[in-house]
Short mmCIF file of C-alpha atoms in Angstrom, two decimals:
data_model
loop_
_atom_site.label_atom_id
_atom_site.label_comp_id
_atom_site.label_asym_id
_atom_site.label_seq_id
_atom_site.Cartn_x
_atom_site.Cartn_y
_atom_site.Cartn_z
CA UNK A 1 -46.43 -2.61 63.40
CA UNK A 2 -48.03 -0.33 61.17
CA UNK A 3 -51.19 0.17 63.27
CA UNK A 4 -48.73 0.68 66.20
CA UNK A 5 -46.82 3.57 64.67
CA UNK A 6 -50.69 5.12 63.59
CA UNK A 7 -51.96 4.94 66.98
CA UNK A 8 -48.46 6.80 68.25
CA UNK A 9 -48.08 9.31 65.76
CA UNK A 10 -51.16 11.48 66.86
CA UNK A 11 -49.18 12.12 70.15
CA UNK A 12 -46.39 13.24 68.90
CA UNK A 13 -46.85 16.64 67.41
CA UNK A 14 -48.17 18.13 70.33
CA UNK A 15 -46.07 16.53 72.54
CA UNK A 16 -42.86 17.72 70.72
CA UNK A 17 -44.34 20.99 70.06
CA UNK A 18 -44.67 21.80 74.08
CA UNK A 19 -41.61 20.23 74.49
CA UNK A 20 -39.65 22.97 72.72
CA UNK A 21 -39.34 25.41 75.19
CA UNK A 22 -39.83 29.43 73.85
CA UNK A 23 -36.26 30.83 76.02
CA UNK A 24 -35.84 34.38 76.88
CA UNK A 25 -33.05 36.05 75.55
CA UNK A 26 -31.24 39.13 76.34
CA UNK A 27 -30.72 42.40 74.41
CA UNK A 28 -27.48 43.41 73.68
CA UNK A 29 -28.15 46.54 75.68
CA UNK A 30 -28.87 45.02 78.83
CA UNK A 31 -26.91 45.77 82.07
CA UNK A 32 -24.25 43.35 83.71
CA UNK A 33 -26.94 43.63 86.96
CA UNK A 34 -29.81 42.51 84.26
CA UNK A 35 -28.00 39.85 82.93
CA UNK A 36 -28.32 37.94 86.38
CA UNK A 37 -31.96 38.06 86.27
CA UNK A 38 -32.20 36.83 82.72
CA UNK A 39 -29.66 33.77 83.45
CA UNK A 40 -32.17 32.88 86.64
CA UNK A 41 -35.34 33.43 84.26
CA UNK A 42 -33.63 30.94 81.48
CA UNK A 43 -32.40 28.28 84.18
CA UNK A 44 -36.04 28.70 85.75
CA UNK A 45 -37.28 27.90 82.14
CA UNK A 46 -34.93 25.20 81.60
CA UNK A 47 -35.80 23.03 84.00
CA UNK A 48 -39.51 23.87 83.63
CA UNK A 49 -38.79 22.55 80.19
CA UNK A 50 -37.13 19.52 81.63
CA UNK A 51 -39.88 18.13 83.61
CA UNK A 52 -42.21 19.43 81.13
CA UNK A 53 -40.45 16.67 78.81
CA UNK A 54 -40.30 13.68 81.08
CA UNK A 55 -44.31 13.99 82.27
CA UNK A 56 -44.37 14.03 78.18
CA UNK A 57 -42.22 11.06 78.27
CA UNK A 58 -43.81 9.46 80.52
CA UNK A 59 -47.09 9.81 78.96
CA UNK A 60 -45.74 8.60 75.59
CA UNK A 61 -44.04 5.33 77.67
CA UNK A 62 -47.18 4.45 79.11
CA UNK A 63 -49.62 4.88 75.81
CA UNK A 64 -46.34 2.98 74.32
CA UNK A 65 -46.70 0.17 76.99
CA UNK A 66 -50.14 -0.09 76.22
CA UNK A 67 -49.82 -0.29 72.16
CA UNK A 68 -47.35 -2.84 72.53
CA UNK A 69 -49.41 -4.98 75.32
CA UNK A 70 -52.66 -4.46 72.49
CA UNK A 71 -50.26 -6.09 70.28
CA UNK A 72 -49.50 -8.78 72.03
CA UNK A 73 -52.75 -10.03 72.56
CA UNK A 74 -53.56 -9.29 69.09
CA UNK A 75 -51.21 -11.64 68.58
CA UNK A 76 -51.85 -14.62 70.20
CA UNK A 77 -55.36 -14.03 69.07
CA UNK A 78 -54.06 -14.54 65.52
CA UNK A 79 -51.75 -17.36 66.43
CA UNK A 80 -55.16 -19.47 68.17
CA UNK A 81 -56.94 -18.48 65.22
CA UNK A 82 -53.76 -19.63 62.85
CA UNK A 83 -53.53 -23.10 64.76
CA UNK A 84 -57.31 -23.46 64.36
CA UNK A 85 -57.88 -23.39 60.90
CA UNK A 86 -54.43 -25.21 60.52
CA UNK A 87 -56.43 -28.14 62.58
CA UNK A 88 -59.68 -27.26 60.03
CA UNK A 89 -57.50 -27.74 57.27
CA UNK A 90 -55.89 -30.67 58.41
CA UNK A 91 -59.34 -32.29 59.03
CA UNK A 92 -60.73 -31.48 55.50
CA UNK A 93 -57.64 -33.20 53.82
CA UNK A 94 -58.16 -36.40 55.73
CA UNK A 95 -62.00 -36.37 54.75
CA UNK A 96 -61.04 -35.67 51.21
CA UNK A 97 -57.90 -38.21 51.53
CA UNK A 98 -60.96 -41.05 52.79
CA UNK A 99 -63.16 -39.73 50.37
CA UNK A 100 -60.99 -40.16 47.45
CA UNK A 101 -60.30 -43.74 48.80
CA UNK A 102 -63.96 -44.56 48.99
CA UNK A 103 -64.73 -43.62 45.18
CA UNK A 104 -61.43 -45.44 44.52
CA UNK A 105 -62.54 -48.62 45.76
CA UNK A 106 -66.07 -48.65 44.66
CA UNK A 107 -64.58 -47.13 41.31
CA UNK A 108 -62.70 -50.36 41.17
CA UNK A 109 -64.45 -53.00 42.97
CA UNK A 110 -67.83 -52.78 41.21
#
């Protein structure tokens, strides 16, 4: 998981940092006729700002997708690898197991 949230974290900053959209605002001596045009320019930003964030969602959903698919297979790499050696091991004791039983018997026989 840790890996996961390293590979993420480089994304983030500059994704939330052009997220955060930089809004006009209006002087308090502005005309009533002004104020129109300001609204329009903030709603125009707005929704720049708005698609601006999902193509950054999207992004991060995909590069997510892809972390999480990495550790998946890293996974069930580790679990083969896991049932493998478990298999090894098993193998080893039932040498040693016959081994023991050989020097046992020739221990006692001779």
């Amino acid at each position: 998981m840790i890996p996961a949230v390293k590979a993420i974290l480089p994304f983030i900053s500059p994704i939330v940092s052009s997220a955060l959209p930089v809004f006009t605002t209006r002087k308090s001596d502005e005309a009533a006729a002004a104020q129109t045009g300001v609204l329009q320019q903030q709603i125009t930003e707005l929704q720049s700002a708005a698609s601006q964030n999902a193509r950054h969602v999207k992004e991060l959903a995909e590069q997510l997708q892809k972390t999480v698919t990495a550790l998946e297979q890293g996974a069930a790499v580790a679990e083969s690898r896991f049932r493998q050696t478990a298999v090894l091991c098993g193998v080893a004791v039932a040498f040693s197991l016959f081994a023991i039983g050989v020097s046992l018997f020739v221990l006692f026989s001779g």
